[in-house]
Amino acid sequence: MSKTDPGNYFEDFKLGQVIVHATPRTITAGDVALYTALYGPRFSLFSSDVFAADCGLAGAPVDPLIAFHVVFGKTVPDISLNAVANLGYAEGRFLASVYPGDTLTARSEVIGLKENSNGKTGVVYVRTTGANQRGVAVLSYVRWVMVRRRNPGAVVEGQVTPQLAGAVTAQHLTPPPGLNFAKYDFALAGAPHAYEDYAVGEKIDHVDGMVVEEAEAQMATRLWQNTAKVHFNQFERSKDPSGRRLVYGGVVISTAKALSFNGLQNAGLILAINGGRHVGPYFAGGTVFAWSQVLDKADLSASGGASVGALRLRLVATVDRPCADFPDKDEAGAYAPGVILDFDYWAAVPKRG
């Protein structure tokens, strides 16, 4: 019997199947430092214990995207080792803060299966939950991924496409216990813009661009113990015209989120992921640009976050095309060339009142 694991193919998944993912991971200050080195975020809440304490927290939590990447990486050997592409996200909720020293584990439930017409691939939907060492859930999200079939034509029973919410509602947002922005220091955070200063429909061009080099992309993917073949093995891409390794989509998300600091300096704390789509492939060497649009606003003061509001933001990333006056879609609704990410999330922001 072979002792190696080839990963799951589409026909290996069963509706309702629960998968406990291997390798618990203790988050350290080293992870935070590497995350900063790779993506360059500057949000004060994650950078300073003193700043975070003034906001009612025990210390600086790790950026929620660190927790997301760690939990996501746990799932790859079981869910997407044989993936063609990760297709999207929905119903993501950050349920508790994660601090250096916390140990995260992950488990997933298969909630949907859909065979593709080509008979060679299928789409697998999973709901993944990450928990800390105390068994407290820190995040939960749904993702769907296109997975190769081992045997084209094999019968796959129980196919269903799950009905997913278009967005996490404001009443289901969970500010960290104790979060209090009443003494928020806007000068130290880098900008004076509060909840009241943002208008629904407003667009913000984040101006700056950032190149992700091949070595950085490889290091970032290994940091999260993501083993997906398409990110490391060019022979897995031999049938693709480019023949190049795909950069892990989480790299694009974190790069774009870091770029959003310029204009959203006070909106670093992600509370929920409403939806996300990797619109196009990204290959190392391209310059990533980003812009955001305010989709909605919610006052969370009554939900336990003193002087806390939330912005629902749409973050769009492009490659090698600055975002000023850049149309993301044409009149038919198709994405314009150069768009690589469409990411919809809620973020906490301080209120003045």
Coordinates of C-alpha atoms in Angstrom, one line a residue:
M1 CA 0.0 0.0 0.0
S2 CA 1.3 3.4 -0.9
K3 CA 2.1 5.7 2.0
T4 CA 1.9 8.9 -0.1
D5 CA -1.3 10.8 -0.5
P6 CA -2.3 11.8 -4.0
G7 CA -5.1 14.1 -2.7
N8 CA -8.8 13.9 -3.4
Y9 CA -10.3 14.1 -6.8
F10 CA -13.9 15.2 -7.6
E11 CA -15.4 11.7 -7.3
D12 CA -13.8 11.2 -3.9
F13 CA -16.0 13.9 -2.3
K14 CA -19.4 13.1 -0.7
L15 CA -22.2 15.5 0.2
G16 CA -22.2 16.0 4.0
Q17 CA -18.6 14.6 4.3
V18 CA -16.7 16.2 7.2
I19 CA -12.9 16.5 6.9
V20 CA -10.6 17.2 9.8
H21 CA -7.5 18.8 8.3
A22 CA -4.0 18.0 9.5
T23 CA -1.3 20.0 11.1
P24 CA -2.3 22.4 13.8
R25 CA -0.5 25.7 13.5
T26 CA 0.6 28.0 16.3
I27 CA 0.7 31.6 15.1
T28 CA 3.9 33.5 16.2
A29 CA 5.2 37.0 16.0
G30 CA 7.4 35.6 13.2
D31 CA 4.3 35.0 11.1
V32 CA 3.2 38.6 11.6
A33 CA 6.7 39.9 10.7
L34 CA 6.8 37.8 7.5
Y35 CA 3.3 38.9 6.6
T36 CA 4.4 42.5 6.9
A37 CA 7.5 41.9 4.8
L38 CA 5.6 40.1 2.1
Y39 CA 2.6 42.4 1.7
G40 CA 3.5 45.7 3.4
P41 CA 0.3 46.4 5.5
R42 CA 0.5 49.4 7.8
F43 CA -2.7 49.2 9.8
S44 CA -2.0 50.5 13.4
L45 CA -4.4 48.1 15.1
F46 CA -2.2 45.1 14.0
S47 CA 1.1 46.9 14.4
S48 CA 1.0 48.2 18.0
D49 CA 0.1 46.6 21.3
V50 CA -0.3 50.0 22.8
F51 CA -2.6 51.2 20.0
A52 CA -4.7 48.1 20.3
A53 CA -4.9 48.3 24.0
D54 CA -6.2 51.9 23.7
C55 CA -8.9 50.4 21.5
G56 CA -10.0 48.0 24.2
L57 CA -8.1 44.9 23.1
A58 CA -5.6 42.7 25.0
G59 CA -2.9 43.6 22.5
A60 CA -2.4 43.7 18.8
P61 CA -4.4 40.9 17.2
V62 CA -3.0 39.4 14.0
D63 CA -4.5 40.6 10.8
P64 CA -7.6 38.6 10.1
L65 CA -6.2 37.6 6.8
I66 CA -3.4 35.8 8.5
A67 CA -5.9 33.6 10.3
F68 CA -7.7 33.1 7.0
H69 CA -4.6 32.1 5.1
V70 CA -3.5 29.7 7.8
V71 CA -6.9 28.0 8.0
F72 CA -7.2 28.0 4.2
G73 CA -3.7 26.4 3.9
K74 CA -4.8 23.5 6.2
T75 CA -7.6 22.6 3.8
V76 CA -5.5 22.5 0.6
P77 CA -4.1 18.9 0.8
D78 CA -7.7 17.6 1.3
I79 CA -9.8 19.9 -0.8
S80 CA -7.8 21.5 -3.6
L81 CA -4.5 19.6 -4.1
N82 CA -5.8 18.6 -7.5
A83 CA -7.6 21.8 -8.2
V84 CA -7.7 23.7 -11.5
A85 CA -8.7 26.9 -9.8
N86 CA -10.2 28.3 -6.6
L87 CA -13.4 30.0 -7.8
G88 CA -14.9 32.0 -5.0
Y89 CA -15.8 32.7 -1.4
A90 CA -19.0 33.5 0.5
E91 CA -20.5 33.7 4.0
G92 CA -17.2 34.4 5.6
R93 CA -17.3 35.6 9.2
F94 CA -14.5 36.4 11.6
L95 CA -15.8 35.3 15.0
A96 CA -12.9 35.9 17.4
S97 CA -9.6 37.7 17.4
V98 CA -6.4 35.7 17.0
Y99 CA -3.2 36.6 18.8
P100 CA 0.4 35.4 18.6
G101 CA 0.5 32.2 20.6
D102 CA -2.9 30.9 19.5
T103 CA -3.0 27.5 17.8
L104 CA -5.4 27.1 14.9
T105 CA -7.0 24.0 13.5
A106 CA -9.5 23.5 10.6
R107 CA -12.3 21.3 9.5
S108 CA -14.6 21.4 6.5
E109 CA -18.0 20.0 5.5
V110 CA -18.8 19.3 1.8
I111 CA -22.0 21.2 1.2
G112 CA -22.2 21.0 -2.6
L113 CA -21.0 19.1 -5.7
K114 CA -21.5 20.0 -9.3
E115 CA -20.1 18.1 -12.3
N116 CA -18.8 20.1 -15.2
S117 CA -20.1 19.4 -18.7
N118 CA -16.6 18.5 -19.9
G119 CA -16.6 15.4 -17.7
K120 CA -13.0 16.1 -16.6
T121 CA -13.7 18.4 -13.7
G122 CA -16.3 19.3 -11.1
V123 CA -16.9 22.0 -8.5
V124 CA -16.7 21.2 -4.8
Y125 CA -18.3 23.5 -2.2
V126 CA -17.1 23.4 1.4
R127 CA -17.8 25.3 4.6
T128 CA -14.6 25.5 6.6
T129 CA -14.3 26.5 10.2
G130 CA -11.1 27.5 12.0
A131 CA -10.8 27.1 15.8
N132 CA -8.2 28.0 18.4
Q133 CA -6.7 25.9 21.1
R134 CA -9.7 26.4 23.3
G135 CA -12.1 25.1 20.7
V136 CA -13.5 28.6 20.0
A137 CA -14.4 29.2 16.4
V138 CA -12.4 32.1 15.1
L139 CA -13.6 32.1 11.5
S140 CA -16.0 30.3 9.1
Y141 CA -16.3 30.6 5.4
V142 CA -17.6 28.9 2.2
R143 CA -15.4 28.4 -0.8
W144 CA -15.8 26.5 -4.1
V145 CA -13.1 25.1 -6.1
M146 CA -12.8 23.3 -9.5
V147 CA -11.2 19.9 -9.0
R148 CA -10.0 17.4 -11.5
R149 CA -11.6 14.0 -11.9
R150 CA -9.5 10.9 -11.6
N151 CA -11.7 8.9 -13.9
P152 CA -13.7 10.9 -16.4
G153 CA -17.2 9.5 -16.6
A154 CA -17.3 8.1 -13.1
V155 CA -20.7 8.5 -11.4
V156 CA -20.9 11.1 -8.7
E157 CA -24.0 10.9 -6.6
G158 CA -25.7 13.6 -4.5
Q159 CA -24.9 16.5 -6.7
V160 CA -26.3 19.8 -5.5
T161 CA -25.4 23.5 -5.8
P162 CA -25.9 25.2 -2.4
Q163 CA -27.9 28.4 -2.0
L164 CA -25.5 31.0 -0.5
A165 CA -26.3 34.4 1.0
G166 CA -25.3 37.3 -1.2
A167 CA -23.8 39.1 1.8
V168 CA -23.3 38.7 5.6
T169 CA -26.0 40.9 7.2
A170 CA -24.9 43.7 9.5
Q171 CA -26.6 42.1 12.5
H172 CA -24.4 39.0 12.0
L173 CA -21.1 41.0 12.2
T174 CA -19.1 40.2 15.4
P175 CA -16.9 43.0 16.6
P176 CA -14.1 41.7 18.9
P177 CA -15.2 41.7 22.6
G178 CA -14.1 45.0 24.2
L179 CA -13.4 46.8 21.0
N180 CA -13.9 50.5 21.7
F181 CA -12.9 53.3 19.3
A182 CA -13.9 56.1 21.6
K183 CA -10.2 57.0 22.1
Y184 CA -9.1 56.1 18.6
D185 CA -6.0 58.1 17.7
F186 CA -6.5 59.1 14.1
A187 CA -3.1 60.8 13.9
L188 CA -1.3 57.6 14.8
A189 CA -3.5 55.6 12.5
G190 CA -2.5 57.8 9.6
A191 CA -5.7 59.5 8.5
P192 CA -8.6 61.5 9.9
H193 CA -11.3 59.6 8.0
A194 CA -14.1 58.2 10.2
Y195 CA -17.3 56.3 9.5
E196 CA -19.2 59.5 8.9
D197 CA -16.7 60.6 6.2
Y198 CA -17.6 57.7 3.8
A199 CA -20.6 57.7 1.5
V200 CA -22.3 54.8 -0.1
G201 CA -21.3 54.6 -3.7
E202 CA -18.0 56.4 -3.1
K203 CA -15.0 55.1 -5.0
I204 CA -11.4 55.3 -3.7
D205 CA -8.4 54.8 -6.0
H206 CA -5.6 53.5 -3.7
V207 CA -3.1 55.0 -6.1
D208 CA 0.0 52.8 -5.3
G209 CA 1.1 49.7 -7.2
M210 CA 3.0 46.7 -5.9
V211 CA 4.9 44.0 -7.8
V212 CA 4.9 40.5 -6.4
E213 CA 8.1 38.7 -7.4
E214 CA 8.3 34.9 -8.0
A215 CA 10.3 34.3 -4.8
E216 CA 7.8 36.3 -2.7
A217 CA 4.8 34.4 -4.2
Q218 CA 6.5 31.0 -3.4
M219 CA 7.5 32.1 0.1
A220 CA 4.0 33.5 0.9
T221 CA 2.3 30.2 -0.3
R222 CA 4.7 28.1 1.7
L223 CA 4.2 30.3 4.8
W224 CA 0.6 29.2 4.9
Q225 CA 1.5 25.5 4.2
N226 CA -0.5 25.7 1.0
T227 CA 0.5 22.7 -1.1
A228 CA -1.6 23.2 -4.3
K229 CA 0.4 21.9 -7.2
V230 CA -0.5 24.8 -9.6
H231 CA 1.5 27.2 -7.4
F232 CA 4.8 25.2 -7.3
N233 CA 5.0 22.7 -10.2
Q234 CA 5.1 24.1 -13.7
F235 CA 4.5 20.6 -15.1
E236 CA 1.0 20.8 -13.7
R237 CA 0.6 23.8 -16.0
S238 CA 2.0 22.2 -19.1
K239 CA -1.4 22.3 -20.9
D240 CA -1.9 25.9 -20.2
P241 CA -0.6 28.3 -23.0
S242 CA 1.4 30.3 -20.4
G243 CA 3.0 27.3 -18.8
R244 CA 3.6 29.5 -15.7
R245 CA 2.9 28.8 -12.1
L246 CA -0.2 30.5 -10.8
V247 CA 0.2 32.8 -7.8
Y248 CA -2.0 31.8 -4.9
G249 CA -5.1 34.0 -4.9
G250 CA -4.6 34.8 -1.2
V251 CA -1.4 36.7 -2.2
V252 CA -3.5 39.0 -4.4
I253 CA -6.1 39.5 -1.7
S254 CA -3.5 40.5 0.9
T255 CA -1.5 42.6 -1.6
A256 CA -4.7 44.5 -2.6
K257 CA -5.8 44.9 1.1
A258 CA -2.4 46.3 2.0
L259 CA -2.7 48.8 -0.9
S260 CA -6.1 49.8 0.4
F261 CA -4.4 51.5 3.4
N262 CA -4.0 54.6 1.3
G263 CA -7.6 55.8 1.6
L264 CA -8.9 53.3 4.1
Q265 CA -6.3 53.7 6.8
N266 CA -8.8 53.2 9.6
A267 CA -10.6 50.2 8.0
G268 CA -8.1 47.4 8.5
L269 CA -10.2 45.1 10.7
I270 CA -12.1 42.7 8.4
L271 CA -15.3 41.5 10.1
A272 CA -16.8 39.4 7.2
I273 CA -16.2 38.3 3.7
N274 CA -19.4 38.6 1.6
G275 CA -18.0 37.2 -1.5
G276 CA -14.9 37.0 -3.6
R277 CA -13.9 36.0 -7.0
H278 CA -10.5 35.5 -8.6
V279 CA -11.5 37.0 -11.9
G280 CA -8.3 36.3 -13.8
P281 CA -5.0 34.5 -13.2
Y282 CA -2.1 36.4 -11.7
F283 CA 1.5 35.6 -12.5
A284 CA 4.5 36.9 -10.6
G285 CA 6.1 40.1 -12.0
G286 CA 2.9 42.0 -12.7
T287 CA 2.1 45.2 -10.9
V288 CA -1.0 45.0 -8.7
F289 CA -3.2 48.1 -8.3
A290 CA -6.4 48.4 -6.3
W291 CA -9.5 50.5 -5.8
S292 CA -12.5 50.3 -3.4
Q293 CA -16.1 51.2 -3.5
V294 CA -18.3 51.7 -0.4
L295 CA -21.4 49.5 -0.9
D296 CA -23.1 49.9 2.5
K297 CA -22.6 51.2 6.1
A298 CA -23.8 50.0 9.5
D299 CA -23.5 51.4 13.0
L300 CA -22.3 48.6 15.3
S301 CA -22.4 50.5 18.6
A302 CA -25.5 48.5 19.6
S303 CA -23.7 45.3 18.8
G304 CA -21.1 45.6 21.4
G305 CA -18.5 47.8 19.6
A306 CA -18.4 51.2 21.3
S307 CA -18.0 54.0 18.7
V308 CA -17.6 51.3 16.0
G309 CA -19.1 51.4 12.6
A310 CA -18.7 49.1 9.6
L311 CA -18.2 49.7 5.9
R312 CA -19.1 47.2 3.3
L313 CA -16.4 47.5 0.7
R314 CA -15.8 46.1 -2.7
L315 CA -12.1 45.8 -3.4
V316 CA -11.1 45.4 -7.0
A317 CA -7.5 44.5 -8.0
T318 CA -6.0 44.9 -11.5
V319 CA -2.7 44.0 -13.0
D320 CA -0.4 46.4 -14.9
R321 CA -3.3 48.9 -15.3
P322 CA -3.6 51.8 -12.8
C323 CA -7.1 52.1 -11.4
A324 CA -7.9 55.8 -12.1
D325 CA -11.0 55.9 -14.2
F326 CA -10.5 52.2 -14.9
P327 CA -13.8 50.5 -15.9
D328 CA -14.0 47.1 -14.2
K329 CA -16.8 45.8 -16.4
D330 CA -18.2 46.5 -19.9
E331 CA -21.8 47.2 -20.8
A332 CA -22.5 43.5 -21.0
G333 CA -21.2 42.9 -17.5
A334 CA -18.1 41.2 -18.5
Y335 CA -14.9 42.0 -16.6
A336 CA -12.4 44.2 -18.4
P337 CA -9.0 42.8 -19.3
G338 CA -6.6 43.3 -16.4
V339 CA -9.1 42.7 -13.5
I340 CA -7.8 39.9 -11.3
L341 CA -9.8 40.2 -8.1
D342 CA -13.3 41.3 -7.0
F343 CA -13.6 41.0 -3.2
D344 CA -16.6 42.1 -1.1
Y345 CA -16.1 42.5 2.7
W346 CA -17.1 44.3 5.8
A347 CA -14.5 46.3 7.8
A348 CA -14.8 47.9 11.2
V349 CA -14.1 51.7 11.3
P350 CA -14.2 54.3 14.2
K351 CA -17.1 56.6 14.6
R352 CA -16.7 60.1 15.9
G353 CA -20.0 60.3 17.8

